[in-house]
Short mmCIF file of C-alpha atoms in Angstrom, two decimals:
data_model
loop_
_atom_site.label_atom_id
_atom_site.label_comp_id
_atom_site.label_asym_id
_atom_site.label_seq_id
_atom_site.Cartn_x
_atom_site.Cartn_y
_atom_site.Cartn_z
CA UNK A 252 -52.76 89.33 -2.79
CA UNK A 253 -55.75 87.73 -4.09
CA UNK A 254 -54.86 84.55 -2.15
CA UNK A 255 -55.51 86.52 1.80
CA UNK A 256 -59.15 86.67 0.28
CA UNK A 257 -60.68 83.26 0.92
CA UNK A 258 -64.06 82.13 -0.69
CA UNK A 259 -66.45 80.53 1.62
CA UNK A 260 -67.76 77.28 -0.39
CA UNK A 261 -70.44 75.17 0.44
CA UNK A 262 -72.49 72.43 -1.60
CA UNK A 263 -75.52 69.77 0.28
CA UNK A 264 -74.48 67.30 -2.75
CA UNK A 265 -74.60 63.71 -1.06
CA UNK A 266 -72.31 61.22 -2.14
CA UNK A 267 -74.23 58.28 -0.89
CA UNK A 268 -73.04 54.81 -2.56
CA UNK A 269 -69.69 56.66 -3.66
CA UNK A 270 -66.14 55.08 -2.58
CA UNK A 271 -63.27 57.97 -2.86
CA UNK A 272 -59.79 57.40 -2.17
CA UNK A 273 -57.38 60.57 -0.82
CA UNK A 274 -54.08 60.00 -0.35
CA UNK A 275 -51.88 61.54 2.51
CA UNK A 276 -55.41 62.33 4.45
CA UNK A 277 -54.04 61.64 8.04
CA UNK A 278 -53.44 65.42 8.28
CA UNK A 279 -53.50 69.02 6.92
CA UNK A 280 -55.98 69.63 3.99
CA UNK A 281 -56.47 65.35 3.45
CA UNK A 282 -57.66 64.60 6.42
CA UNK A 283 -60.62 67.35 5.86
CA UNK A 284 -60.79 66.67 2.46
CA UNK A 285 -61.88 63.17 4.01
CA UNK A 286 -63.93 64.42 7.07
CA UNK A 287 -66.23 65.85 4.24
CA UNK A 288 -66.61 63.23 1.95
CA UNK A 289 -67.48 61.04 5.05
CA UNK A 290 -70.03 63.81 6.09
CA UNK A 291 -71.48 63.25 2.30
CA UNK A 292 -71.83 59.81 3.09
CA UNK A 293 -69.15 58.39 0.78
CA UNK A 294 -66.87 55.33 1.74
CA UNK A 295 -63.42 57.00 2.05
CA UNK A 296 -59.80 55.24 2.43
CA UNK A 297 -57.40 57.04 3.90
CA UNK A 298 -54.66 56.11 1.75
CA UNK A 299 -51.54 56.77 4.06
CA UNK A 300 -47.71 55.83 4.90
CA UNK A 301 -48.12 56.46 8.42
CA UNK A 302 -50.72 53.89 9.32
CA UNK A 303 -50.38 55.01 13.15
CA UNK A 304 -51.22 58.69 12.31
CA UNK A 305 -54.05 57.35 9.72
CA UNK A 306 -55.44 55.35 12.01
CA UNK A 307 -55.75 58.54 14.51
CA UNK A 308 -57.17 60.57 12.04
CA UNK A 309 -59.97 57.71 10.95
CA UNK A 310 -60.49 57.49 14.87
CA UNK A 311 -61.38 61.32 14.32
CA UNK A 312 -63.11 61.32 11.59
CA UNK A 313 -65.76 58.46 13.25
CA UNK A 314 -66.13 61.08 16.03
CA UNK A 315 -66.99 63.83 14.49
CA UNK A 316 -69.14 61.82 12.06
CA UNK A 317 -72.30 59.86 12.82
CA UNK A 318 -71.74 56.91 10.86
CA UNK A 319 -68.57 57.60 9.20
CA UNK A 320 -67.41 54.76 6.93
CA UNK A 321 -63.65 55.39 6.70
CA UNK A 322 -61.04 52.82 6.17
CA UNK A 323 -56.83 52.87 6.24
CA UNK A 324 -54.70 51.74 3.83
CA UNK A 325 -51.50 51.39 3.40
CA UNK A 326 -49.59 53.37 0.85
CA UNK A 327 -45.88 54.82 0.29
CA UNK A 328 -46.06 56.87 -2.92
CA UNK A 329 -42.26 57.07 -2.30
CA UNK A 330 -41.78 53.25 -3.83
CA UNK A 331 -43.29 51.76 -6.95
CA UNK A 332 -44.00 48.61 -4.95
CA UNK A 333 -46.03 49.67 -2.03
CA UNK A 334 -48.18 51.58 -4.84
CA UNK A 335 -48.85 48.26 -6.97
CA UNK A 336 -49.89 46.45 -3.50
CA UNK A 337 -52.12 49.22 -2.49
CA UNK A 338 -53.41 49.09 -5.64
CA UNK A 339 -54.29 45.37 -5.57
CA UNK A 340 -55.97 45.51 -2.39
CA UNK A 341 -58.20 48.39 -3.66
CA UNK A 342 -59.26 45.69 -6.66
CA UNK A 343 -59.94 43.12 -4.19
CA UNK A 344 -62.11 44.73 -1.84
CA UNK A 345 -63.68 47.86 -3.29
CA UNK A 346 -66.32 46.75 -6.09
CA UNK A 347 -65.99 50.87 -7.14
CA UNK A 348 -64.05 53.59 -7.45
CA UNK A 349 -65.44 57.48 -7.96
CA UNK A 350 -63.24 59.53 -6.57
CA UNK A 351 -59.24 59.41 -6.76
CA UNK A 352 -57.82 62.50 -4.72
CA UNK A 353 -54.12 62.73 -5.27
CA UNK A 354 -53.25 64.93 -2.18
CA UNK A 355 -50.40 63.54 -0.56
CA UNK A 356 -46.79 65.48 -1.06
CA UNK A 357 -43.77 66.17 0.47
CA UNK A 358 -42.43 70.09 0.05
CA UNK A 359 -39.12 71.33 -0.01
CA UNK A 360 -37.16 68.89 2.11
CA UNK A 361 -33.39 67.91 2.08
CA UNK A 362 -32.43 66.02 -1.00
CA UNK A 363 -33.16 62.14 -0.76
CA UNK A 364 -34.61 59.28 -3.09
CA UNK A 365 -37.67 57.53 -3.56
CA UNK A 366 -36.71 53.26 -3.25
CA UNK A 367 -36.79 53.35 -7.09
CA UNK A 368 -34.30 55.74 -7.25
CA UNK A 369 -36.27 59.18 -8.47
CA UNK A 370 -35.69 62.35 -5.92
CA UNK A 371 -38.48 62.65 -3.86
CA UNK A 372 -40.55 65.77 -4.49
CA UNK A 373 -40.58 64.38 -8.16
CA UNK A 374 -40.90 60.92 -7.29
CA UNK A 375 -44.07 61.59 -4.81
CA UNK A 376 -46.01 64.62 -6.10
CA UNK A 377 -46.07 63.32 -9.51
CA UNK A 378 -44.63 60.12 -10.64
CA UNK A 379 -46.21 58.34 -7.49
CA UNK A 380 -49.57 59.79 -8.39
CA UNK A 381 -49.01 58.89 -12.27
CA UNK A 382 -48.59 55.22 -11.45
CA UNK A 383 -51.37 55.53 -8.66
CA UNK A 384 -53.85 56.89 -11.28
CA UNK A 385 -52.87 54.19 -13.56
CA UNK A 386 -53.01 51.32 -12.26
CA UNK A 387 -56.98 52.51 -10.61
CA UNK A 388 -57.88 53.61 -14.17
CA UNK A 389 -59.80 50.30 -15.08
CA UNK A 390 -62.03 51.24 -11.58
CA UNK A 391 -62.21 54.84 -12.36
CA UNK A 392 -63.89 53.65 -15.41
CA UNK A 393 -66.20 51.14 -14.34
CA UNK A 394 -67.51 53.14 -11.70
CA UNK A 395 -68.29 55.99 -13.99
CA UNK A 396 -68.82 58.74 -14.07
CA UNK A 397 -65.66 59.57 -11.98
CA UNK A 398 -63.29 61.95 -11.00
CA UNK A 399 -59.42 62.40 -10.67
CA UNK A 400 -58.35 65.72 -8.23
CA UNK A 401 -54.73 66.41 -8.49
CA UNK A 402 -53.73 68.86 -5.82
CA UNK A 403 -51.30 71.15 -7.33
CA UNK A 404 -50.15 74.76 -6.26
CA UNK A 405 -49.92 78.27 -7.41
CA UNK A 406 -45.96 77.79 -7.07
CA UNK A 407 -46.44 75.89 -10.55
CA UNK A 408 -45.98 79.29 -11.83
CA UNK A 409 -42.57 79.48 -10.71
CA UNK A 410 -41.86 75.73 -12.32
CA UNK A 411 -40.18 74.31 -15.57
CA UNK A 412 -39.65 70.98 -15.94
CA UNK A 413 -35.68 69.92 -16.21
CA UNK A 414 -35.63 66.94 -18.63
CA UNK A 415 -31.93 67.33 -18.47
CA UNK A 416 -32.28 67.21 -14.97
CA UNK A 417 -35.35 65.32 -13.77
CA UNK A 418 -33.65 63.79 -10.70
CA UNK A 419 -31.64 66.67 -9.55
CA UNK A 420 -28.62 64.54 -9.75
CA UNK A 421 -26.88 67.50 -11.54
CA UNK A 422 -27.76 70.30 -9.14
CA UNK A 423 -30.72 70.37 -6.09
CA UNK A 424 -32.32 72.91 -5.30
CA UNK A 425 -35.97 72.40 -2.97
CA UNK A 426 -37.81 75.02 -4.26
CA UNK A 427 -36.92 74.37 -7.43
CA UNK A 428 -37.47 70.69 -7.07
CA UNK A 429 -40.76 71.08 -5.50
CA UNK A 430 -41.91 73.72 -8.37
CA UNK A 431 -41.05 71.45 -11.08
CA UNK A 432 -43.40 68.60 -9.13
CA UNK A 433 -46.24 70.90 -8.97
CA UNK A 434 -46.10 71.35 -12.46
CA UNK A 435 -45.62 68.35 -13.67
CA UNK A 436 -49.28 67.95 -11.77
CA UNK A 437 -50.71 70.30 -14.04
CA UNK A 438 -49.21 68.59 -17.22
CA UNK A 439 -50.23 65.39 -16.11
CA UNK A 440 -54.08 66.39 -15.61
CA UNK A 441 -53.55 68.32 -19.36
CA UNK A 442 -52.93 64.79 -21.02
CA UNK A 443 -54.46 62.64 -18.74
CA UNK A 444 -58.17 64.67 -18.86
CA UNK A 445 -58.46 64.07 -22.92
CA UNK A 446 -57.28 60.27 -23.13
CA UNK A 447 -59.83 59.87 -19.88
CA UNK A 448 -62.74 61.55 -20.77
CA UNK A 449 -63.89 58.90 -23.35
CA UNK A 450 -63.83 56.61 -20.25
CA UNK A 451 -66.32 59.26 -18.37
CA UNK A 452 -63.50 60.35 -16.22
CA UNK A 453 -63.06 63.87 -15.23
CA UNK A 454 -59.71 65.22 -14.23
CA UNK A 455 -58.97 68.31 -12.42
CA UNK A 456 -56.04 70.52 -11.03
CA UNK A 457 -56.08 72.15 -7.62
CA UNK A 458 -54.38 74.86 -6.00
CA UNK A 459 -55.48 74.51 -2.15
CA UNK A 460 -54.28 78.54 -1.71
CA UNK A 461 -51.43 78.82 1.17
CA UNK A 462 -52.18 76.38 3.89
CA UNK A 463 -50.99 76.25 7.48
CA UNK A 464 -50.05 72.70 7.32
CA UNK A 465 -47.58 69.87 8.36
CA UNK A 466 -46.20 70.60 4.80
CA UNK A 467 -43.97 73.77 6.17
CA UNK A 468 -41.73 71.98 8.09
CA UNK A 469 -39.07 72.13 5.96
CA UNK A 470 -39.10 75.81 5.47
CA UNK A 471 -36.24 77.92 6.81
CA UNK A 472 -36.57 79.61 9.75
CA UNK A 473 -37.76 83.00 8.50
CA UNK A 474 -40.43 81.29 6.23
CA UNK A 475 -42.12 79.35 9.30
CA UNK A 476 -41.70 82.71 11.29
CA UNK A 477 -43.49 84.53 8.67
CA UNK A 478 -46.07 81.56 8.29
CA UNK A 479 -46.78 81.82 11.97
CA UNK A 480 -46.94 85.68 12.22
CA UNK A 481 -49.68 86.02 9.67
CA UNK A 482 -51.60 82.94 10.59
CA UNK A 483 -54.56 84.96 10.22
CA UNK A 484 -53.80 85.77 6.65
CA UNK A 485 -53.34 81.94 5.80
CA UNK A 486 -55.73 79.49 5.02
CA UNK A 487 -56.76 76.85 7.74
CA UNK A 488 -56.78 73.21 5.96
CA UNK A 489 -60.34 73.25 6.16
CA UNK A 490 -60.39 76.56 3.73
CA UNK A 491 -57.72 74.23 1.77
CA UNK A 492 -59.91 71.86 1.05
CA UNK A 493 -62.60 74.30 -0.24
CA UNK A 494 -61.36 74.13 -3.84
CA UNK A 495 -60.54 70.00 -3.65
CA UNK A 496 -64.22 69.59 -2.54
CA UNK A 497 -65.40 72.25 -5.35
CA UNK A 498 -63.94 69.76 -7.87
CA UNK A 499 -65.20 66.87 -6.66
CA UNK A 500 -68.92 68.22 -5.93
CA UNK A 501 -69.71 70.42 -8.91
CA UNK A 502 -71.76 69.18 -11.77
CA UNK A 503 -70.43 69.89 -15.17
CA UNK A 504 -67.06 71.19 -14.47
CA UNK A 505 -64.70 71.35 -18.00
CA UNK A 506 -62.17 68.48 -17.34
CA UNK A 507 -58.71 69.14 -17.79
CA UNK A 508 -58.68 72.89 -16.20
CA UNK A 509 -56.99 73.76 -13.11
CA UNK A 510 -58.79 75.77 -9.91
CA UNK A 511 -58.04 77.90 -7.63
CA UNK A 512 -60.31 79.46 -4.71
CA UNK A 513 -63.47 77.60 -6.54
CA UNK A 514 -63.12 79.04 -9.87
CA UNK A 515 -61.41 78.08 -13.02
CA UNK A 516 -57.84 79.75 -12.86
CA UNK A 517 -55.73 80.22 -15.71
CA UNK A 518 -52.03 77.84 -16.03
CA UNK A 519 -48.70 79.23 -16.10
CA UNK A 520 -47.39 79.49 -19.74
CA UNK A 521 -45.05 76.35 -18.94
CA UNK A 522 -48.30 74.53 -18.05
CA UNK A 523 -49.89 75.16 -21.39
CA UNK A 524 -47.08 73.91 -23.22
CA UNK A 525 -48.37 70.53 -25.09
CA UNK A 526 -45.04 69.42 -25.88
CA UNK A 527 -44.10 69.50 -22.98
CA UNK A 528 -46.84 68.19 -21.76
CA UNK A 529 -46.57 65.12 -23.64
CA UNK A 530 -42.65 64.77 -23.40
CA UNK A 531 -43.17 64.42 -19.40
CA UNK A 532 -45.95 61.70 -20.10
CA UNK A 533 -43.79 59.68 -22.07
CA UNK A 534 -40.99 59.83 -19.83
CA UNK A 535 -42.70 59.23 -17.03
CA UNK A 536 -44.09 56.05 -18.55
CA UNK A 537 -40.52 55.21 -19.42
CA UNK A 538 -39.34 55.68 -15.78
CA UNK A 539 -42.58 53.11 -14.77
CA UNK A 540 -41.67 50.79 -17.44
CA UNK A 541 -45.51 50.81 -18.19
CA UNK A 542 -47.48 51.38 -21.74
CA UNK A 543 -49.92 54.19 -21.12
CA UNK A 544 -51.64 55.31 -23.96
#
């Protein structure tokens, strides 16, 4: 029940000078993940499919902050191609990159496919975000030091990954699917943090706690009932953010650990599994058709 009890967090760290990208930040735990950073006095692109509803939130964001310098972009982490054109606008207008906040996922919907084929809870909470992270790693580094947040979730304890299986072709299931992407979040910051750290890039895990979000639309009827019965027990997506921002903000965190309510919280045993860990990297790498070393 730890979870109901939620840690008030606050830091005055400016980020002055510092350009951060968060994807999916037109709503829910994003968009305040971005309303903060803008309040720090970072550059922040709102790195969104929706450009109507990223465009509102921006237009938000520049009310409720004096000075707010917040752009849109355009990004669908559900096909391979949008990602490489985001990617080379970011090159050719941002001189620097600091922060890279994977937020952005889809949870438990009705089985579909990304445009490259992969089903979409795996496609979009991980390999999207593996490709992202990849092709921004040459900016990560020559902006260092930087920082990589992957938003994960406490359900990664429920998670294994199906290598059988990947794409659910076999059997679907959207919890199952959606466990499996959260996990493969953790795994990915495992590997990543070591091979980036020589670069001075920091990579962390998050679990935002349970969120009143956009993100439970898919949930059956009882779930949203129960969601919207004990509100008050649930986070708001500001509270979400709490642990996001503590990863971003702190000095001197130990890369490659995953957080939960602003503390260091331990993995699931699938999690700490560096075969598996490394398996996943190589086959998502395989699915990219890029060499990541």
């Amino acid at each position: 029940i730890f979870w109901l009890f939620t840690k008030s967090w606050s830091s005055d760290i400016r980020l002055d000078g510092k350009t951060a990208i968060v994807t999916g930040a037109n709503t829910g735990i994003g968009k305040e993940t971005a309303k903060d950073l803008a309040m720090r006095g970072a550059r922040v692109i709102l790195a969104c499919r929706d450009l109507l509803k990223a465009e509102q939130a921006a237009g938000d964001i520049s009310r409720d902050v004096e000075n707010a310098n917040v752009v849109v972009r355009k990004l669908d982490l559900a096909d391979t191609r949008s990602i490489c054109d985001f990617a080379e606008l970011i090159y050719n207008t941002e001189k620097s990159l600091h922060l890279l906040i994977n937020n952005a996922g889809v949870a438990m919907c009705p089985y579909s496919t990304t445009a490259d084929g992969f089903e979409t809870q795996f496609g979009v909470n991980h390999l999207g975000h593996f490709f992202l992270t990849f092709l921004l790693m040459d900016l990560l580094k020559h902006s260092a030091p930087s920082r990589v947040i992957n938003v994960s979730s406490l359900a990664h304890h429920m998670g294994k990954i199906h290598f059988e299986d990947l794409n659910s072709e076999k059997s679907y299931h959207p919890v199952k699917a959606y466990v499996q992407s959260k996990l493969a979040n953790i795994l990915f910051t495992r590997e990543l943090a070591p091979r980036a750290e020589e670069m001075g890039v920091s990579v962390y895990a998050v679990d935002p706690g349970l969120v009143k979000t956009d993100i439970i639309r898919h949930l059956n009827k009882s779930l949203q009932f129960f969601v919207k019965t004990f509100g008050f027990l649930i986070k708001t997506a500001e509270e979400g953010a709490y642990t996001t921002l503590y990863c971003t903000l702190t000095p001197d965190l130990p890369t490659g650990a995953y957080y939960s309510n602003c503390a260091m919280a331990p993995y699931s045993r699938a999690a700490n599994d560096d075969n598996t860990a490394s398996r996943l990297w190589a086959v998502g790498c395989h699915l990219l058709g890029i060499h990541w070393k």
